[in-house]
Amino acid sequence: MHWKVKLYKTYKNCYKRKLSRTSKLWLCFLDMVAILKRFLIAERTGDWLLHLSTLKEMLPYLAASGHNLYTKSAYFYLSQMQNLESDHPDIHAHFMNGKHVVRRSDRFWAGLSTDLVIEQVLMRSVKSTGGLTTGRGMGEIQRALWLLSIPTLAEYNHTMQQLTGTGYKTSDQHIENSKTRMERDNKDSNLLTEFLTDRNPFTNDKTLRNIETGMVADSDAYADEAKTVGDKIIESIAGNLVSEISFKKKDQIVTPDAKRPSGSNISQQPQVDPQLMFQRLTAVGQDKNH
């Protein structure tokens, strides 16, 4: 536990000073992880408002990292959903009740995104025995017949379960609440804490560096400014039609490991933090196993 306390104190001091670019990059990373966790909560629990807010938070990072199609689709999706309550109040009411996700069981933490269900259920059925890819053909008539017959087959399946006294039921306990899963998660958390304790990213070092290898990024790499860069890109597409939106590579972030243009004056020779390298060599020398 003392590792976590020490790491948190160092992080807190660094956050106040805002000196280290490496620390700033890790703060961006932690922000993205937090957004992803909130998005998973929204999907699992069917929280419509949280679903929209987390998607909005993702936009700057998607734009800055060059995921142009995701950025464009998510931006216009959010724009349309803002008017959902006035344009389609009945659908909005269903979504507010958690029906924007699909549930295959009645457990609270069991909501699934529609695209995930399509991939796991519909596409798997298409490719399995009795599906469309096993000799039936993929013509329009075959597809329509196969899709329209699914509700009838489901009724047959339900009736046969009642007749034979069998059924498929899920446990009240989610797999992530099992003792084995919690022990594994706790072990992984301790390993990560140990790793970050030895390679603390929250220092007063002003450079942008790889905490594992000690390599220092070139001056034109600014991945630590992802949020700011992404916000500017989102502002630039506001109010434009879909056909008018275009993204430029020069407006996106440059990561430390990105390939430089052939005419770039930036040195391709990797830079290594000498102090960090000395610390690593000292640690190896003190290890009896080496």
Coordinates of C-alpha atoms in Angstrom, one line a residue, residues 39-287:
F39 CA -18.8 4.5 -21.3
L40 CA -18.8 0.9 -20.2
I41 CA -20.9 1.7 -17.2
A42 CA -23.4 3.5 -19.5
E43 CA -23.6 0.5 -21.9
R44 CA -23.8 -2.1 -19.2
T45 CA -26.4 -0.3 -17.1
G46 CA -28.4 1.3 -19.9
D47 CA -27.7 4.9 -18.9
W48 CA -28.6 7.0 -21.9
L49 CA -27.4 10.4 -20.7
L50 CA -24.1 9.0 -19.6
H51 CA -23.8 7.3 -23.0
L52 CA -24.1 10.6 -24.7
S53 CA -21.8 12.5 -22.4
T54 CA -19.0 10.0 -22.6
L55 CA -19.2 9.9 -26.4
K56 CA -18.8 13.7 -26.4
E57 CA -15.7 13.4 -24.2
M58 CA -14.2 10.9 -26.6
L59 CA -14.5 13.3 -29.6
P60 CA -11.3 15.3 -29.0
Y61 CA -9.1 12.3 -28.5
L62 CA -10.6 10.5 -31.6
A63 CA -10.0 13.6 -33.7
A64 CA -6.4 14.3 -32.4
S65 CA -5.3 10.6 -33.0
G66 CA -6.5 10.6 -36.6
H67 CA -9.6 8.4 -36.3
N68 CA -11.4 10.5 -38.8
L69 CA -14.4 8.3 -39.6
Y70 CA -15.1 7.7 -36.0
T71 CA -14.9 11.4 -35.3
K72 CA -17.2 12.3 -38.1
S73 CA -19.7 9.6 -37.3
A74 CA -19.8 10.3 -33.6
Y75 CA -20.0 14.1 -34.1
F76 CA -23.1 13.8 -36.3
Y77 CA -24.6 11.1 -34.2
L78 CA -24.4 13.4 -31.1
S79 CA -25.8 16.3 -33.1
Q80 CA -28.9 14.2 -34.1
M81 CA -29.4 12.8 -30.6
Q82 CA -29.6 16.4 -29.2
N83 CA -33.0 16.8 -31.0
L84 CA -34.2 13.3 -30.3
E85 CA -36.6 14.3 -27.4
S86 CA -38.4 16.8 -29.6
D87 CA -38.3 14.9 -32.9
H88 CA -39.1 11.4 -31.6
P89 CA -40.3 11.7 -27.9
D90 CA -41.4 8.0 -27.8
I91 CA -37.9 6.7 -28.8
H92 CA -36.3 9.1 -26.4
A93 CA -38.5 7.8 -23.6
H94 CA -37.4 4.2 -24.4
F95 CA -33.8 5.2 -24.5
M96 CA -34.1 7.0 -21.1
N97 CA -35.5 3.7 -19.7
G98 CA -32.3 1.9 -20.8
K99 CA -33.5 0.5 -24.1
H100 CA -30.7 1.8 -26.2
V101 CA -28.8 -1.3 -25.4
V102 CA -29.7 -5.0 -25.8
R103 CA -30.1 -7.4 -22.8
R104 CA -29.9 -11.1 -23.1
S105 CA -30.5 -11.6 -19.4
D106 CA -32.2 -9.7 -16.6
R107 CA -29.1 -8.9 -14.7
F108 CA -28.3 -5.3 -14.0
W109 CA -24.8 -5.3 -15.4
A110 CA -25.7 -7.0 -18.6
G111 CA -26.4 -4.3 -21.3
L112 CA -24.7 -4.8 -24.6
S113 CA -24.2 -2.4 -27.5
T114 CA -26.3 -3.2 -30.6
D115 CA -23.3 -3.6 -32.9
L116 CA -21.7 -6.1 -30.4
V117 CA -24.9 -8.1 -30.3
I118 CA -25.2 -8.1 -34.1
E119 CA -21.6 -9.5 -34.3
Q120 CA -22.0 -12.0 -31.5
V121 CA -25.5 -13.3 -32.3
L122 CA -26.7 -12.5 -35.8
M123 CA -23.4 -12.9 -37.6
R124 CA -22.6 -16.1 -35.6
S125 CA -25.9 -17.5 -36.6
V126 CA -25.3 -16.7 -40.2
K127 CA -22.0 -18.6 -40.2
S128 CA -23.1 -21.6 -38.1
T129 CA -25.0 -24.7 -39.0
G130 CA -28.3 -23.8 -40.6
G131 CA -27.0 -20.3 -41.5
L132 CA -26.8 -18.6 -44.8
T133 CA -23.2 -19.5 -45.5
T134 CA -23.8 -23.3 -45.4
G135 CA -25.3 -23.9 -48.8
R136 CA -28.5 -21.8 -48.6
G137 CA -27.1 -18.9 -50.7
M138 CA -27.0 -15.2 -49.9
G139 CA -29.6 -14.0 -52.3
E140 CA -32.3 -11.5 -51.3
I141 CA -35.0 -14.2 -51.0
Q142 CA -32.8 -16.4 -48.9
R143 CA -31.9 -13.6 -46.6
A144 CA -35.5 -12.5 -46.1
L145 CA -36.7 -16.0 -45.5
W146 CA -33.9 -16.7 -43.0
L147 CA -34.5 -13.5 -41.0
L148 CA -38.3 -13.7 -41.0
S149 CA -38.2 -17.3 -39.8
I150 CA -36.1 -16.5 -36.7
P151 CA -39.0 -15.5 -34.5
T152 CA -40.9 -18.7 -35.4
L153 CA -37.9 -20.8 -34.6
A154 CA -37.5 -19.0 -31.2
E155 CA -41.1 -19.9 -30.4
Y156 CA -40.4 -23.5 -31.3
N157 CA -37.3 -23.5 -29.1
H158 CA -39.2 -22.0 -26.1
T159 CA -42.0 -24.6 -26.5
M160 CA -39.6 -27.5 -26.6
Q161 CA -37.9 -26.2 -23.5
Q162 CA -41.2 -26.1 -21.7
L163 CA -42.2 -29.6 -23.0
T164 CA -38.9 -31.2 -21.9
G165 CA -38.6 -29.3 -18.6
T166 CA -35.2 -27.8 -19.6
G167 CA -34.1 -24.3 -20.0
Y168 CA -31.1 -21.9 -20.2
K169 CA -30.7 -19.7 -17.2
T170 CA -28.0 -17.3 -16.1
S171 CA -26.5 -17.0 -12.6
D172 CA -27.4 -14.0 -10.5
Q173 CA -23.6 -13.5 -9.9
H174 CA -21.7 -11.8 -12.7
I175 CA -18.5 -13.5 -13.7
E176 CA -16.5 -10.4 -12.8
N177 CA -17.7 -10.7 -9.2
S178 CA -16.3 -14.1 -8.7
K179 CA -13.5 -14.7 -6.2
T180 CA -11.1 -15.9 -8.8
R181 CA -11.7 -12.9 -11.0
M182 CA -11.2 -10.4 -8.1
E183 CA -8.0 -12.1 -7.0
R184 CA -6.6 -11.9 -10.5
D185 CA -7.6 -8.2 -10.8
N186 CA -6.0 -7.5 -7.5
K187 CA -2.8 -9.2 -8.6
D188 CA -2.7 -7.2 -11.8
S189 CA -3.2 -4.0 -9.9
N190 CA -0.3 -4.8 -7.6
L191 CA 1.9 -5.6 -10.6
L192 CA 1.0 -2.3 -12.3
T193 CA 1.7 -0.4 -9.1
E194 CA 5.1 -2.0 -8.7
F195 CA 5.9 -1.1 -12.3
L196 CA 4.9 2.5 -11.9
T197 CA 6.7 2.8 -8.6
D198 CA 10.0 1.9 -10.3
R199 CA 9.3 4.0 -13.4
N200 CA 7.3 6.9 -12.0
P201 CA 6.0 9.1 -14.8
F202 CA 5.0 11.9 -12.4
T203 CA 8.4 13.6 -12.0
N204 CA 9.8 17.1 -12.5
D205 CA 11.5 16.0 -15.7
K206 CA 10.3 18.4 -18.4
T207 CA 10.9 16.1 -21.3
L208 CA 8.5 13.7 -23.0
R209 CA 10.0 10.3 -22.5
N210 CA 9.2 6.6 -22.6
I211 CA 9.2 5.4 -19.0
E212 CA 10.1 1.9 -20.0
T213 CA 13.0 2.5 -22.3
G214 CA 14.0 6.0 -21.3
M215 CA 13.9 7.3 -24.8
V216 CA 13.2 11.0 -25.1
A217 CA 10.8 12.2 -27.8
D218 CA 11.7 14.7 -30.5
S219 CA 10.7 18.3 -30.0
D220 CA 8.0 18.1 -32.6
A221 CA 6.2 15.3 -30.8
Y222 CA 3.3 16.6 -28.7
A223 CA 1.0 13.7 -27.8
D224 CA 0.7 15.3 -24.4
E225 CA -1.4 18.0 -26.0
A226 CA -4.0 15.6 -27.4
K227 CA -7.0 17.1 -25.7
T228 CA -6.2 20.7 -26.8
V229 CA -5.4 19.6 -30.4
G230 CA -8.6 17.6 -30.5
D231 CA -10.8 20.4 -29.2
K232 CA -9.5 22.7 -32.0
I233 CA -10.3 20.1 -34.7
I234 CA -13.9 19.7 -33.3
E235 CA -14.3 23.4 -33.3
S236 CA -13.2 23.6 -36.9
I237 CA -15.9 21.2 -38.1
A238 CA -18.8 22.7 -36.1
G239 CA -21.6 23.9 -38.3
N240 CA -20.3 22.1 -41.5
L241 CA -22.1 19.6 -43.6
V242 CA -20.9 16.1 -43.8
S243 CA -19.7 16.5 -47.4
E244 CA -17.7 19.6 -46.4
I245 CA -15.7 18.1 -43.5
S246 CA -12.1 17.2 -44.2
F247 CA -9.3 16.3 -41.8
K248 CA -5.7 17.3 -42.3
K249 CA -2.8 15.2 -41.0
K250 CA -0.9 18.3 -40.0
D251 CA -3.7 19.2 -37.5
Q252 CA -3.4 16.0 -35.6
I253 CA -0.9 15.0 -32.9
V254 CA 2.5 13.6 -33.6
T255 CA 3.4 10.7 -31.3
P256 CA 6.9 10.1 -30.1
D257 CA 7.3 6.9 -32.2
A258 CA 5.8 8.5 -35.4
K259 CA 7.8 8.3 -38.6
R260 CA 9.1 11.7 -39.6
P261 CA 8.9 13.0 -43.2
S262 CA 11.9 12.3 -45.4
G263 CA 12.7 16.0 -45.6
S264 CA 12.4 16.6 -41.9
N265 CA 15.3 18.2 -40.1
I266 CA 14.5 16.4 -36.9
S267 CA 17.1 13.8 -36.0
Q268 CA 16.1 10.2 -36.4
Q269 CA 18.6 9.1 -33.8
P270 CA 16.8 8.0 -30.6
Q271 CA 17.6 10.0 -27.5
V272 CA 18.0 8.3 -24.1
D273 CA 17.8 10.0 -20.7
P274 CA 21.2 9.4 -19.3
Q275 CA 20.1 9.7 -15.7
L276 CA 17.3 7.1 -16.2
M277 CA 19.7 4.8 -18.0
F278 CA 22.2 5.0 -15.1
Q279 CA 19.4 4.2 -12.6
R280 CA 18.5 1.1 -14.7
L281 CA 22.1 -0.1 -14.9
T282 CA 22.6 0.4 -11.2
A283 CA 19.4 -1.6 -10.5
V284 CA 20.6 -4.4 -12.7
G285 CA 24.0 -4.4 -11.1
Q286 CA 22.5 -4.8 -7.6
D287 CA 20.3 -7.7 -8.7

